[in-house]
mmCIF file of C-alpha atoms in Angstrom:
data_model
loop_
_atom_site.group_PDB
_atom_site.id
_atom_site.type_symbol
_atom_site.label_atom_id
_atom_site.label_comp_id
_atom_site.label_asym_id
_atom_site.label_seq_id
_atom_site.Cartn_x
_atom_site.Cartn_y
_atom_site.Cartn_z
ATOM 1 C CA MET T 437 16.330 19.422 49.149
ATOM 2 C CA ASN T 438 17.286 20.045 45.607
ATOM 3 C CA VAL T 439 15.260 23.110 43.548
ATOM 4 C CA GLY T 440 16.617 22.587 40.068
ATOM 5 C CA LYS T 441 17.571 24.642 37.717
ATOM 6 C CA ALA T 442 15.867 27.979 36.454
ATOM 7 C CA GLY T 443 16.607 29.368 32.783
ATOM 8 C CA LEU T 444 17.163 33.189 33.033
ATOM 9 C CA GLU T 445 17.513 33.596 28.601
ATOM 10 C CA ALA T 446 14.876 36.846 28.827
ATOM 11 C CA TYR T 447 17.153 38.416 30.823
ATOM 12 C CA ASN T 448 19.811 38.045 28.866
ATOM 13 C CA GLY T 449 22.199 41.842 28.995
ATOM 14 C CA LYS T 450 19.750 43.482 31.262
ATOM 15 C CA SER T 451 20.626 43.888 34.986
ATOM 16 C CA VAL T 452 17.953 41.937 37.576
ATOM 17 C CA TYR T 453 17.878 41.219 40.706
ATOM 18 C CA VAL T 454 17.228 37.182 42.320
ATOM 19 C CA ALA T 455 15.132 36.393 45.090
ATOM 20 C CA PHE T 456 14.131 33.533 46.568
ATOM 21 C CA ARG T 457 11.080 32.803 48.049
ATOM 22 C CA TYR T 458 9.705 29.630 50.553
ATOM 23 C CA VAL T 459 6.379 28.410 51.581
ATOM 24 C CA GLY T 460 6.133 26.244 54.413
ATOM 25 C CA GLU T 461 4.273 22.623 53.330
ATOM 26 C CA GLY T 462 1.348 21.148 55.927
ATOM 27 C CA PRO T 463 -2.000 22.254 55.916
ATOM 28 C CA LYS T 464 -1.149 25.519 57.639
ATOM 29 C CA ALA T 465 1.702 25.798 55.507
ATOM 30 C CA LYS T 466 4.071 26.693 58.341
ATOM 31 C CA THR T 467 7.063 28.288 57.979
ATOM 32 C CA THR T 468 10.297 27.811 59.138
ATOM 33 C CA THR T 469 14.353 28.491 59.306
ATOM 34 C CA VAL T 470 15.849 28.055 55.408
ATOM 35 C CA GLN T 471 19.070 27.815 54.341
ATOM 36 C CA LEU T 472 20.471 28.421 51.054
ATOM 37 C CA ASP T 473 23.314 26.790 49.360
ATOM 38 C CA ASN T 474 24.707 26.152 46.552
ATOM 39 C CA VAL T 475 23.401 28.810 44.519
ATOM 40 C CA SER T 476 25.292 29.627 41.202
ATOM 41 C CA ILE T 477 24.243 31.170 38.028
ATOM 42 C CA SER T 478 26.223 29.991 34.682
ATOM 43 C CA SER T 479 25.775 30.831 31.605
ATOM 44 C CA ALA T 480 27.575 27.407 30.191
ATOM 45 C CA VAL T 481 25.952 25.783 27.325
ATOM 46 C CA LEU T 482 25.267 21.913 26.605
ATOM 47 C CA ALA T 483 27.761 20.540 24.319
ATOM 48 C CA PRO T 484 26.749 18.568 21.292
ATOM 49 C CA THR T 485 26.572 15.253 21.559
ATOM 50 C CA ASN T 486 28.039 12.775 18.674
ATOM 51 C CA GLU T 487 24.549 10.782 18.366
ATOM 52 C CA LYS T 488 22.875 9.903 15.357
ATOM 53 C CA PRO T 489 19.569 8.430 13.920
ATOM 54 C CA TYR T 490 19.939 4.696 13.256
ATOM 55 C CA ASN T 491 17.652 2.362 11.585
ATOM 56 C CA ALA T 492 17.166 -1.144 12.936
ATOM 57 C CA LEU T 493 14.803 -3.769 12.202
ATOM 58 C CA TYR T 494 12.263 -5.110 15.774
ATOM 59 C CA GLN T 495 10.950 -8.123 16.321
ATOM 60 C CA PHE T 496 8.201 -9.024 18.871
ATOM 61 C CA ASP T 497 9.075 -11.959 21.455
ATOM 62 C CA GLY T 498 5.834 -12.207 22.642
ATOM 63 C CA THR T 499 7.256 -9.757 25.846
ATOM 64 C CA ASP T 500 9.013 -7.243 24.152
ATOM 65 C CA TRP T 501 10.351 -5.433 21.180
ATOM 66 C CA LYS T 502 13.805 -6.483 20.654
ATOM 67 C CA VAL T 503 16.225 -5.831 17.755
ATOM 68 C CA LYS T 504 16.666 -8.541 15.213
ATOM 69 C CA GLU T 505 19.984 -10.065 15.525
ATOM 70 C CA ASP T 506 20.163 -11.660 12.057
ATOM 71 C CA SER T 507 24.302 -11.477 10.615
ATOM 72 C CA ARG T 508 22.632 -11.633 6.996
ATOM 73 C CA LEU T 509 20.376 -8.916 7.777
ATOM 74 C CA VAL T 510 21.930 -5.225 6.686
ATOM 75 C CA VAL T 511 19.785 -2.105 7.220
ATOM 76 C CA VAL T 512 20.774 0.884 5.516
ATOM 77 C CA ALA T 513 20.694 3.989 8.121
ATOM 78 C CA PRO T 514 20.730 7.467 8.088
ATOM 79 C CA ALA T 515 24.307 8.669 8.156
ATOM 80 C CA ASP T 516 24.319 5.626 5.315
ATOM 81 C CA TYR T 517 21.822 7.841 3.584
ATOM 82 C CA ASP T 518 24.077 10.662 3.908
ATOM 83 C CA ALA T 519 27.298 9.082 2.966
ATOM 84 C CA MET T 520 26.494 8.219 0.154
ATOM 85 C CA GLY T 521 25.140 11.854 -1.145
ATOM 86 C CA SER T 522 22.199 12.344 -2.784
ATOM 87 C CA PRO T 523 20.032 9.311 -1.100
ATOM 88 C CA GLY T 524 21.031 11.471 2.138
ATOM 89 C CA SER T 525 18.632 14.280 0.983
ATOM 90 C CA HIS T 526 15.837 12.368 2.043
ATOM 91 C CA ASP T 527 17.134 9.209 3.599
ATOM 92 C CA ASN T 528 16.077 7.078 1.539
ATOM 93 C CA PHE T 529 16.209 5.754 -2.484
ATOM 94 C CA SER T 530 14.259 6.382 -4.939
ATOM 95 C CA THR T 531 13.295 6.267 -9.451
ATOM 96 C CA SER T 532 16.125 9.201 -9.092
ATOM 97 C CA ASP T 533 18.717 7.098 -7.413
ATOM 98 C CA ALA T 534 18.496 3.358 -7.773
ATOM 99 C CA PRO T 535 19.453 1.371 -4.649
ATOM 100 C CA GLU T 536 21.758 -0.894 -7.189
ATOM 101 C CA ASN T 537 23.793 1.886 -7.690
ATOM 102 C CA TYR T 538 24.914 2.291 -4.244
ATOM 103 C CA LEU T 539 24.095 -0.668 -2.641
ATOM 104 C CA PRO T 540 27.463 -2.788 -4.037
ATOM 105 C CA GLN T 541 30.034 -0.438 -3.185
ATOM 106 C CA PHE T 542 28.085 0.084 0.366
ATOM 107 C CA LEU T 543 27.994 -3.866 1.266
ATOM 108 C CA ALA T 544 32.133 -3.498 -0.303
ATOM 109 C CA GLN T 545 32.993 -1.065 2.375
ATOM 110 C CA LYS T 546 30.520 -2.642 5.221
ATOM 111 C CA PHE T 547 32.724 -5.845 4.973
ATOM 112 C CA PRO T 548 35.881 -5.669 3.070
ATOM 113 C CA TYR T 549 36.482 -9.251 3.619
ATOM 114 C CA ALA T 550 33.540 -11.066 2.121
ATOM 115 C CA GLN T 551 34.148 -14.313 0.687
ATOM 116 C CA GLU T 552 33.043 -15.751 -2.877
ATOM 117 C CA GLY T 553 29.297 -16.897 -2.422
ATOM 118 C CA ASP T 554 28.542 -14.782 0.640
ATOM 119 C CA SER T 555 25.020 -13.165 0.896
ATOM 120 C CA LYS T 556 23.652 -10.271 2.404
ATOM 121 C CA ALA T 557 19.435 -8.858 2.720
ATOM 122 C CA VAL T 558 19.459 -5.354 2.592
ATOM 123 C CA MET T 559 16.614 -3.429 4.063
ATOM 124 C CA TYR T 560 15.932 0.246 2.863
ATOM 125 C CA LYS T 561 13.407 2.469 2.712
ATOM 126 C CA TYR T 562 12.697 3.642 -1.252
ATOM 127 C CA TYR T 563 10.292 6.447 -2.321
ATOM 128 C CA ASN T 564 7.753 6.641 -5.107
ATOM 129 C CA LYS T 565 4.977 8.895 -4.031
ATOM 130 C CA VAL T 566 5.291 6.984 -1.254
ATOM 131 C CA THR T 567 7.735 5.433 1.079
ATOM 132 C CA THR T 568 8.150 1.598 1.463
ATOM 133 C CA ILE T 569 10.507 -0.629 3.142
ATOM 134 C CA GLU T 570 11.893 -2.796 0.846
ATOM 135 C CA VAL T 571 14.433 -5.844 0.799
ATOM 136 C CA ASP T 572 16.784 -6.872 -1.861
ATOM 137 C CA GLU T 573 19.196 -9.943 -1.512
ATOM 138 C CA TYR T 574 23.285 -9.230 -2.749
ATOM 139 C CA LEU T 575 25.241 -12.059 -3.758
ATOM 140 C CA PHE T 576 29.454 -11.601 -3.475
ATOM 141 C CA LYS T 577 30.657 -13.228 -6.518
ATOM 142 C CA GLU T 578 33.963 -12.874 -8.587
ATOM 143 C CA GLY T 579 35.292 -10.225 -5.713
ATOM 144 C CA THR T 580 32.310 -7.804 -6.521
ATOM 145 C CA TRP T 581 28.074 -7.449 -4.817
ATOM 146 C CA VAL T 582 25.944 -8.266 -7.122
ATOM 147 C CA LEU T 583 22.051 -7.945 -7.046
ATOM 148 C CA ASN T 584 20.206 -11.091 -6.694
ATOM 149 C CA ASN T 585 17.644 -11.196 -9.436
ATOM 150 C CA ASN T 586 16.527 -15.004 -9.785
ATOM 151 C CA ILE T 587 14.684 -15.201 -6.687
ATOM 152 C CA GLU T 588 10.961 -17.011 -7.536
ATOM 153 C CA LEU T 589 7.880 -15.306 -5.541
ATOM 154 C CA LYS T 590 5.411 -17.494 -4.957
ATOM 155 C CA GLU T 591 1.770 -15.955 -4.446
ATOM 156 C CA LYS T 592 -0.942 -17.509 -1.815
ATOM 157 C CA VAL T 593 -2.606 -20.413 -2.711
ATOM 158 C CA ASN T 594 -5.603 -21.768 -0.921
ATOM 159 C CA PHE T 595 -6.583 -25.473 -0.224
ATOM 160 C CA VAL T 596 -9.976 -27.164 0.285
ATOM 161 C CA HIS T 597 -11.199 -30.333 1.905
ATOM 162 C CA ASN T 598 -13.198 -32.862 0.202
ATOM 163 C CA GLY T 599 -13.704 -35.030 3.018
ATOM 164 C CA THR T 600 -10.717 -36.973 1.809
ATOM 165 C CA GLU T 601 -8.043 -35.076 1.545
ATOM 166 C CA TRP T 602 -6.750 -31.330 0.664
ATOM 167 C CA LEU T 603 -7.344 -30.240 -2.795
ATOM 168 C CA PHE T 604 -5.999 -26.546 -4.620
ATOM 169 C CA ASP T 605 -9.090 -24.223 -4.499
ATOM 170 C CA PRO T 606 -9.529 -22.529 -8.041
ATOM 171 C CA THR T 607 -11.440 -19.610 -6.808
ATOM 172 C CA VAL T 608 -10.119 -15.905 -8.457
ATOM 173 C CA THR T 609 -10.776 -13.209 -6.041
ATOM 174 C CA LYS T 610 -10.208 -10.018 -7.853
ATOM 175 C CA SER T 611 -11.121 -6.400 -7.832
ATOM 176 C CA LEU T 612 -11.606 -4.502 -11.293
ATOM 177 C CA ALA T 613 -8.932 -2.050 -11.935
ATOM 178 C CA SER T 614 -8.282 0.379 -14.645
ATOM 179 C CA GLU T 615 -6.751 -2.188 -17.138
ATOM 180 C CA ASP T 616 -10.625 -4.481 -16.944
ATOM 181 C CA TYR T 617 -12.340 -1.179 -17.619
ATOM 182 C CA LEU T 618 -10.305 -0.661 -20.616
ATOM 183 C CA ILE T 619 -11.556 -4.460 -21.913
ATOM 184 C CA LEU T 620 -14.989 -2.647 -22.197
ATOM 185 C CA GLU T 621 -14.018 0.577 -23.754
ATOM 186 C CA ASN T 622 -11.988 -1.575 -26.662
ATOM 187 C CA TRP T 623 -15.052 -3.791 -26.634
ATOM 188 C CA VAL T 624 -17.705 -1.142 -27.304
ATOM 189 C CA LYS T 625 -15.193 1.059 -29.338
ATOM 190 C CA ALA T 626 -15.594 -2.131 -32.480
ATOM 191 C CA ASN T 627 -18.775 -3.100 -31.457
ATOM 192 C CA LYS T 628 -21.360 -0.689 -31.014
ATOM 193 C CA ASP T 629 -21.969 3.112 -32.397
ATOM 194 C CA ALA T 630 -19.722 6.015 -31.219
ATOM 195 C CA GLY T 631 -22.330 7.858 -28.773
ATOM 196 C CA TYR T 632 -21.850 5.082 -26.552
ATOM 197 C CA MET T 633 -18.144 6.034 -25.941
ATOM 198 C CA ASP T 634 -16.975 9.343 -23.678
ATOM 199 C CA ALA T 635 -16.807 12.141 -27.020
ATOM 200 C CA LYS T 636 -13.875 14.397 -25.199
ATOM 201 C CA TYR T 637 -11.611 11.625 -23.069
ATOM 202 C CA GLY T 638 -12.413 8.543 -25.188
ATOM 203 C CA ASN T 639 -11.945 6.534 -21.561
ATOM 204 C CA SER T 640 -15.312 5.977 -20.725
ATOM 205 C CA GLU T 641 -18.627 4.162 -22.135
ATOM 206 C CA TYR T 642 -21.966 4.219 -22.070
ATOM 207 C CA TRP T 643 -22.747 0.800 -23.581
ATOM 208 C CA PHE T 644 -21.534 -1.151 -19.922
ATOM 209 C CA GLY T 645 -21.252 1.864 -18.080
ATOM 210 C CA GLY T 646 -17.346 1.248 -16.994
ATOM 211 C CA SER T 647 -15.187 3.753 -17.057
ATOM 212 C CA SER T 648 -10.954 3.074 -16.693
ATOM 213 C CA TYR T 649 -10.496 7.105 -15.621
ATOM 214 C CA TYR T 650 -12.814 6.665 -12.317
ATOM 215 C CA VAL T 651 -12.478 2.801 -12.188
ATOM 216 C CA ASN T 652 -15.746 2.344 -11.799
ATOM 217 C CA PHE T 653 -19.033 1.494 -13.329
ATOM 218 C CA ASN T 654 -21.679 4.447 -13.786
ATOM 219 C CA ILE T 655 -25.012 3.938 -13.294
ATOM 220 C CA GLN T 656 -26.611 7.672 -13.055
ATOM 221 C CA LEU T 657 -29.581 7.521 -15.337
ATOM 222 C CA ALA T 658 -29.014 11.528 -16.962
ATOM 223 C CA LYS T 659 -25.661 10.175 -17.833
ATOM 224 C CA ARG T 660 -26.609 6.895 -19.556
ATOM 225 C CA ARG T 661 -30.086 8.154 -21.285
ATOM 226 C CA SER T 662 -27.789 11.439 -22.426
ATOM 227 C CA ASN T 663 -25.637 8.660 -24.169
ATOM 228 C CA ASP T 664 -27.680 6.243 -26.082
ATOM 229 C CA PRO T 665 -28.391 6.566 -29.561
ATOM 230 C CA ASP T 666 -30.224 3.325 -30.132
ATOM 231 C CA GLY T 667 -32.795 4.220 -27.161
ATOM 232 C CA VAL T 668 -32.013 1.173 -25.201
ATOM 233 C CA VAL T 669 -32.453 2.183 -21.860
ATOM 234 C CA PRO T 670 -35.994 1.718 -20.898
ATOM 235 C CA ALA T 671 -37.988 5.294 -19.972
ATOM 236 C CA ASP T 672 -39.272 3.780 -16.961
ATOM 237 C CA ASP T 673 -37.233 4.603 -14.192
ATOM 238 C CA LYS T 674 -37.602 1.632 -12.309
ATOM 239 C CA GLU T 675 -36.863 -0.845 -15.680
ATOM 240 C CA ALA T 676 -34.222 1.415 -16.291
ATOM 241 C CA GLU T 677 -32.535 0.801 -13.044
ATOM 242 C CA ALA T 678 -32.585 -2.919 -13.231
ATOM 243 C CA TYR T 679 -31.548 -2.498 -16.760
ATOM 244 C CA LEU T 680 -28.568 -0.820 -16.210
ATOM 245 C CA LEU T 681 -27.367 -3.477 -13.400
ATOM 246 C CA SER T 682 -27.964 -6.027 -15.557
ATOM 247 C CA MET T 683 -25.565 -4.336 -17.946
ATOM 248 C CA VAL T 684 -23.018 -4.067 -14.951
ATOM 249 C CA GLN T 685 -23.296 -8.041 -14.700
ATOM 250 C CA GLU T 686 -22.628 -8.428 -18.402
ATOM 251 C CA GLY T 687 -19.988 -5.974 -18.284
ATOM 252 C CA ILE T 688 -18.385 -8.354 -15.915
ATOM 253 C CA GLU T 689 -18.948 -11.511 -17.463
ATOM 254 C CA LEU T 690 -17.497 -10.063 -20.507
ATOM 255 C CA ILE T 691 -14.167 -9.203 -18.512
ATOM 256 C CA LEU T 692 -13.929 -13.072 -17.264
ATOM 257 C CA ALA T 693 -14.298 -14.364 -21.138
ATOM 258 C CA THR T 694 -11.476 -11.887 -21.986
ATOM 259 C CA GLU T 695 -9.130 -12.769 -19.092
ATOM 260 C CA TYR T 696 -9.920 -16.277 -18.339
ATOM 261 C CA PRO T 697 -10.535 -17.589 -22.023
ATOM 262 C CA THR T 698 -9.042 -21.099 -21.943
ATOM 263 C CA ALA T 699 -10.590 -21.465 -18.026
ATOM 264 C CA GLY T 700 -12.553 -25.213 -16.667
ATOM 265 C CA ALA T 701 -15.182 -25.212 -15.061
ATOM 266 C CA GLN T 702 -12.796 -27.532 -12.529
ATOM 267 C CA VAL T 703 -9.380 -28.056 -11.129
ATOM 268 C CA SER T 704 -8.528 -30.887 -10.425
ATOM 269 C CA GLY T 705 -12.457 -31.956 -9.506
ATOM 270 C CA VAL T 706 -12.985 -28.459 -7.245
ATOM 271 C CA ASP T 707 -15.612 -26.346 -8.832
ATOM 272 C CA CYS T 708 -13.892 -22.947 -10.017
ATOM 273 C CA PHE T 709 -15.362 -19.758 -8.811
ATOM 274 C CA TYR T 710 -14.801 -16.076 -9.541
ATOM 275 C CA VAL T 711 -15.510 -13.588 -6.574
ATOM 276 C CA ILE T 712 -15.246 -9.997 -9.057
ATOM 277 C CA SER T 713 -15.917 -6.744 -6.876
ATOM 278 C CA ALA T 714 -16.429 -3.578 -8.506
ATOM 279 C CA LYS T 715 -17.072 0.167 -7.767
ATOM 280 C CA VAL T 716 -20.822 1.450 -8.659
ATOM 281 C CA TYR T 717 -21.613 5.077 -8.893
ATOM 282 C CA ASN T 718 -25.255 6.005 -9.076
ATOM 283 C CA GLY T 719 -25.305 9.879 -9.470
ATOM 284 C CA LEU T 720 -24.918 10.809 -5.270
ATOM 285 C CA GLU T 721 -22.894 8.027 -3.785
ATOM 286 C CA THR T 722 -20.423 4.613 -4.856
ATOM 287 C CA PHE T 723 -21.036 1.174 -3.708
ATOM 288 C CA THR T 724 -18.904 -1.864 -4.014
ATOM 289 C CA TYR T 725 -20.705 -4.666 -5.347
ATOM 290 C CA THR T 726 -19.524 -8.394 -5.382
ATOM 291 C CA TYR T 727 -20.631 -10.868 -7.691
ATOM 292 C CA THR T 728 -19.734 -14.589 -7.617
ATOM 293 C CA PHE T 729 -19.457 -16.463 -10.593
ATOM 294 C CA LYS T 730 -19.129 -20.378 -11.462
ATOM 295 C CA GLY T 731 -16.473 -21.035 -14.214
ATOM 296 C CA LEU T 732 -18.349 -22.993 -16.702
ATOM 297 C CA GLY T 733 -15.960 -23.829 -19.556
ATOM 298 C CA ASN T 734 -15.335 -22.377 -22.897
ATOM 299 C CA ALA T 735 -15.360 -18.578 -21.054
ATOM 300 C CA LYS T 736 -18.914 -19.045 -19.728
ATOM 301 C CA PHE T 737 -19.932 -18.277 -16.137
ATOM 302 C CA GLU T 738 -22.991 -18.436 -14.229
ATOM 303 C CA LEU T 739 -23.870 -15.668 -11.563
ATOM 304 C CA GLN T 740 -23.920 -17.650 -8.149
ATOM 305 C CA GLY T 741 -27.032 -15.443 -6.430
ATOM 306 C CA GLU T 742 -27.134 -11.795 -6.102
ATOM 307 C CA PRO T 743 -24.099 -9.655 -5.498
ATOM 308 C CA GLU T 744 -23.632 -8.089 -2.139
ATOM 309 C CA VAL T 745 -23.794 -4.793 -2.000
ATOM 310 C CA THR T 746 -21.360 -2.405 0.432
ATOM 311 C CA LYS T 747 -20.360 1.444 1.001
#
């Protein structure tokens, strides 16, 4: 029976006695005669290996994950980043180490016999605040590898069936971003009293309650009442809350009118709808309000029912 190995590192440089103890097995732990052999004490150190980390693309075949075999695909491995110099510090490209400054030479070394018109899809890691996996296509033209900048990207589109045929669904779905709230801020600057703009930073307005900085609508009563030079916010709290929410809706309609000024009411006989989500802060919590508007044409929009409110 092989009892294995034991480390003696803790006793380096010390004189020690090595003893062996045997305890029998079974319910009575009966002990029998024991024979010891092949006992050795060694200071041998394991030799270093030549193994290095490697990156690969795996594909699930329905049962197991396997390395995807594709002669056109090239995955940049840690050893490749190391050979490139600076990218090897974190095994990725970045804004300071652009991939296009390294990948043509990388491909030239990896494929020295490339022919005119050959193409490779290069998968690599890229860091810009977060690390992402990117893929670029390179073409071999006139003796060098060049980035293919003529790839046309198509967004996913939806279709609806009218009972007879499939038609393009023109529904627009979006969550308001900072640039959308800038539309409101610019409108308030041009059309309302200066007291409706955040005096210190200028990145929030109090007419609709929109903020390009916080990327939300602020409907807390204290904030809006203290920035109401025309006194439009009702004195009654319940009436004021209803008013502020109505201004959120009005602000979204202004954003739609600005971003889709020429949108029609229908596309190929299908009504146009706009599903817009916005963050709304009430002073304690932030909720997501999702509004559905029907396009009427001529930059007019009609709210469909009450907004859906979620945390």
